[in-house]
């Protein structure tokens, strides 16, 4: 057969492969997107599970971590502006696990004293770099007052989700005066609900990130469901188009075979 005939034969097949490729990519993207946001809520939030009682590692899946954290609020003042800040207190080793790598944390370990970790979006808005100094107006919840602190930027992290970390900053637990809780971070892929129920059965009251951030979690799941509906809307016409191409192939081949017979 001539080139034009071969081209007309291959073109529908290329279109089918193109459609299948786009659908496969879309499905992979949706699943990866969902998993990434879900995990980032855990990393930036209160862990997979939060509790007011220290949890023995023996009761958790292998690779889990338990960290004591505090929370607070304040206002950051720099030479180039000011910003509200949601503060999380932590102890040494908090970023040594999955958090540091997932959040793309860059730090200067030689800096000591009152140090601060800020998000990349917050550092850009205030024009801050590692080593810069700024003032933190800290609200002390137990004394119902505010006090200024001179802080040094020790690290900058970039989670990739500015909507989640825009106002997030980390300080040492000693800076905050509020009561603390424990964050339990279990490896990705583990059943959070099952682990939480096991802790409750052992007398440890615990809540999962799905409960702590129910609105955010529901919104993410709703968005993913919408993407699945769009994918289905594309897949159905593609299926009819593919079957039509198959019918064209069969009809054309029958016409070509008839004279030969």
Coordinates of C-alpha atoms in Angstrom, one line a residue:
X1 CA 0.0 0.0 0.0
X2 CA 1.0 3.6 -0.5
X3 CA 2.2 6.1 2.1
X4 CA -1.2 7.9 2.3
X5 CA -2.9 4.6 3.0
X6 CA -0.5 3.7 5.7
X7 CA -0.8 7.1 7.2
X8 CA -4.6 7.0 7.3
X9 CA -4.3 3.6 8.9
X10 CA -1.9 4.6 11.6
X11 CA -3.5 8.0 12.5
X12 CA -6.5 6.6 14.3
X13 CA -4.2 4.2 16.2
X14 CA -2.0 7.1 17.3
X15 CA -5.1 9.0 18.5
X16 CA -6.1 6.0 20.6
X17 CA -2.7 5.8 22.1
X18 CA -2.7 9.5 22.8
X19 CA -6.1 9.4 24.5
X20 CA -5.0 6.4 26.6
X21 CA -1.8 8.1 27.5
X22 CA -3.6 11.3 28.6
X23 CA -6.1 9.3 30.7
X24 CA -3.3 7.3 32.3
X25 CA -1.3 10.4 33.1
X26 CA -4.5 12.1 34.5
X27 CA -5.3 9.2 36.8
X28 CA -1.7 9.0 38.0
X29 CA -1.6 12.8 38.6
X30 CA -4.9 12.7 40.6
X31 CA -3.7 9.9 42.8
X32 CA -0.2 11.4 43.4
X33 CA -1.8 14.9 44.0
X34 CA -4.2 13.5 46.5
X35 CA -1.5 11.5 48.4
X36 CA 0.9 14.5 48.4
X37 CA -1.6 16.9 49.9
X38 CA -2.8 14.3 52.3
X39 CA 0.7 13.7 53.6
X40 CA 1.6 17.4 53.7
X41 CA -1.4 18.1 56.0
X42 CA 0.1 15.4 58.3
X43 CA 3.6 16.9 58.1
X44 CA 2.7 20.6 58.6
X45 CA -0.2 19.9 61.0
X46 CA -0.3 17.9 64.2
X47 CA 1.1 14.7 62.8
X48 CA -0.9 11.6 61.8
X49 CA -2.2 11.4 65.4
X50 CA -2.2 13.9 68.2
X51 CA -2.6 13.1 71.9
X52 CA -1.9 14.7 75.3
X53 CA -0.3 11.5 76.6
X54 CA 3.2 10.3 75.6
X55 CA 2.9 7.2 73.4
X56 CA 5.4 4.4 73.6
X57 CA 7.0 3.6 70.3
X58 CA 6.3 -0.1 70.9
X59 CA 2.6 0.6 70.4
X60 CA 3.3 2.2 67.0
X61 CA 4.3 0.8 63.5
X62 CA 8.0 0.6 62.8
X63 CA 9.5 3.9 61.6
X64 CA 7.1 6.0 63.6
X65 CA 8.1 9.0 65.7
X66 CA 6.6 10.9 68.7
X67 CA 7.4 14.5 69.4
X68 CA 6.4 16.9 72.1
X69 CA 5.2 20.2 70.6
X70 CA 3.6 23.5 71.7
X71 CA 1.7 26.1 69.7
X72 CA 1.4 29.8 69.9
X73 CA 0.7 33.0 68.0
X74 CA 2.7 36.2 67.3
X75 CA 3.6 38.9 64.9
X76 CA 6.9 39.1 63.0
X77 CA 8.4 42.5 62.4
X78 CA 11.3 42.9 59.9
X79 CA 12.8 45.9 58.1
X80 CA 10.6 45.1 55.1
X81 CA 7.2 44.5 56.7
X82 CA 5.3 42.5 59.2
X83 CA 3.2 39.4 59.3
X84 CA 1.1 37.3 61.6
X85 CA 2.6 34.0 62.5
X86 CA 1.3 30.7 63.8
X87 CA 4.1 29.3 65.9
X88 CA 4.9 25.7 66.6
X89 CA 7.4 24.8 69.3
X90 CA 9.6 21.7 69.0
X91 CA 12.5 19.9 70.6
X92 CA 15.8 18.8 69.1
X93 CA 15.4 16.1 66.5
X94 CA 12.0 17.2 65.3
X95 CA 13.2 17.7 61.7
X96 CA 15.5 14.7 61.7
X97 CA 12.8 12.3 60.4
X98 CA 10.7 12.6 57.3
X99 CA 9.8 16.2 58.1
X100 CA 13.1 17.8 57.2
X101 CA 13.4 16.1 53.8
X102 CA 9.7 16.5 52.9
X103 CA 9.7 20.2 53.8
X104 CA 13.0 20.8 52.0
X105 CA 14.5 22.4 55.1
X106 CA 17.7 24.4 54.7
X107 CA 19.3 25.6 58.0
X108 CA 22.5 26.9 59.5
X109 CA 23.2 24.6 62.5
X110 CA 25.8 27.0 63.9
X111 CA 23.2 29.6 64.9
X112 CA 22.0 29.4 68.5
X113 CA 19.9 31.4 70.9
X114 CA 16.4 32.5 70.0
X115 CA 16.1 31.1 66.5
X116 CA 13.2 30.8 64.1
X117 CA 12.3 28.6 61.2
X118 CA 10.1 30.2 58.6
X119 CA 8.4 29.1 55.4
X120 CA 9.8 30.1 52.0
X121 CA 6.6 32.1 51.2
X122 CA 6.9 34.0 54.5
X123 CA 10.6 34.7 54.0
X124 CA 9.8 36.1 50.6
X125 CA 7.1 38.4 51.8
X126 CA 9.4 39.8 54.6
X127 CA 12.6 39.6 52.5
X128 CA 14.3 37.4 55.0
X129 CA 17.4 35.1 54.6
X130 CA 19.1 32.7 56.9
X131 CA 21.0 34.6 59.6
X132 CA 18.8 37.7 59.4
X133 CA 17.3 39.1 62.6
X134 CA 13.8 40.2 63.3
X135 CA 11.4 40.9 66.2
X136 CA 8.8 38.5 67.3
X137 CA 5.9 40.0 69.3
X138 CA 4.9 36.8 71.2
X139 CA 1.5 36.4 72.8
X140 CA 1.8 34.5 76.2
X141 CA -1.4 32.6 76.6
X142 CA -0.9 31.8 80.3
X143 CA -0.2 35.4 81.3
X144 CA -2.5 37.0 78.7
X145 CA 0.2 39.5 77.5
X146 CA 2.6 40.1 74.7
X147 CA 6.4 40.5 74.8
X148 CA 9.0 41.2 72.2
X149 CA 11.8 38.8 71.4
X150 CA 14.8 39.3 69.1
X151 CA 14.9 36.2 66.8
X152 CA 17.4 34.9 64.3
X153 CA 16.4 33.1 61.1
X154 CA 18.0 29.7 61.5
X155 CA 16.2 27.8 58.7
X156 CA 13.8 28.2 55.8
X157 CA 11.6 25.4 54.6
X158 CA 9.6 25.1 51.4
X159 CA 6.8 22.5 51.4
X160 CA 5.5 23.5 48.0
X161 CA 2.1 24.4 49.4
X162 CA 2.1 28.1 50.3
X163 CA -1.6 27.9 51.2
X164 CA -0.7 25.6 54.0
X165 CA 2.5 27.1 55.4
X166 CA 2.2 30.8 54.5
X167 CA 2.1 31.9 58.2
X168 CA 3.8 28.9 59.8
X169 CA 7.0 29.4 61.8
X170 CA 8.9 27.1 64.2
X171 CA 10.6 28.0 67.5
X172 CA 12.1 26.1 70.4
X173 CA 9.6 24.8 72.9
X174 CA 11.3 27.0 75.6
X175 CA 10.1 30.1 73.9
X176 CA 6.4 29.2 74.2
X177 CA 4.5 29.1 77.5
X178 CA 1.4 27.2 76.4
X179 CA 0.8 23.6 77.4
X180 CA 1.9 21.0 74.9
X181 CA 0.8 17.8 73.2
X182 CA 2.4 14.9 71.4
X183 CA 2.5 14.5 67.6
X184 CA 2.6 10.9 66.4
X185 CA 4.0 10.6 62.8
X186 CA 3.5 7.1 61.3
X187 CA 5.0 6.1 58.0
X188 CA 3.0 6.8 54.8
X189 CA 0.7 3.9 53.8
X190 CA -0.1 2.8 57.4
X191 CA -3.8 2.8 58.4
X192 CA -4.1 5.9 60.6
X193 CA -7.6 5.0 61.9
X194 CA -6.4 1.5 62.9
X195 CA -3.5 2.8 64.9
X196 CA -5.6 5.5 66.5
X197 CA -8.2 2.9 67.5
X198 CA -5.5 0.7 69.0
X199 CA -4.3 3.6 71.2
X200 CA -7.8 4.3 72.4
X201 CA -8.3 0.7 73.2
X202 CA -5.2 0.9 75.4
X203 CA -6.5 3.9 77.3
X204 CA -4.7 6.7 75.3
X205 CA -7.1 9.3 74.0
X206 CA -6.0 10.1 70.4
X207 CA -7.4 12.0 67.4
X208 CA -6.3 11.6 63.8
X209 CA -5.5 14.5 61.4
X210 CA -8.8 13.7 59.6
X211 CA -10.6 14.7 62.8
X212 CA -8.3 17.6 63.7
X213 CA -8.5 19.1 60.2
X214 CA -11.9 17.8 59.1
X215 CA -12.9 20.8 57.0
X216 CA -9.6 20.9 55.2
X217 CA -9.5 17.1 54.7
X218 CA -13.1 17.1 53.4
X219 CA -12.3 20.0 51.0
X220 CA -9.3 18.1 49.6
X221 CA -11.4 14.9 49.1
X222 CA -14.2 16.9 47.4
X223 CA -11.7 18.4 45.0
X224 CA -10.3 15.0 44.2
X225 CA -13.8 13.7 43.5
X226 CA -14.4 16.6 41.1
X227 CA -11.2 15.6 39.2
X228 CA -12.5 12.0 39.0
X229 CA -15.8 13.3 37.6
X230 CA -13.9 15.3 34.9
X231 CA -11.8 12.3 34.1
X232 CA -14.9 10.2 33.7
X233 CA -16.4 12.8 31.4
X234 CA -13.4 12.6 29.2
X235 CA -13.1 8.8 29.4
X236 CA -16.6 8.0 28.2
X237 CA -16.4 9.9 24.9
X238 CA -12.9 8.5 24.4
X239 CA -14.3 5.0 24.8
X240 CA -17.0 5.7 22.1
X241 CA -14.3 7.2 19.9
X242 CA -12.1 4.1 20.3
X243 CA -14.9 1.8 19.4
X244 CA -15.8 3.9 16.4
X245 CA -12.2 3.6 15.2
X246 CA -12.3 -0.2 15.6
X247 CA -15.6 -0.3 13.5
X248 CA -13.9 1.8 10.8
X249 CA -11.0 -0.6 10.6
X250 CA -13.3 -3.6 10.4
X251 CA -15.6 -2.1 7.7
X252 CA -12.6 -1.0 5.6
X253 CA -11.0 -4.4 5.8
X254 CA -14.2 -6.1 4.8
X255 CA -14.4 -3.9 1.7
X256 CA -10.8 -4.7 0.8
X257 CA -11.2 -8.5 1.4
X258 CA -14.4 -8.8 -0.7
X259 CA -12.8 -8.4 -4.2
X260 CA -10.0 -10.7 -3.2
X261 CA -12.5 -13.5 -2.3

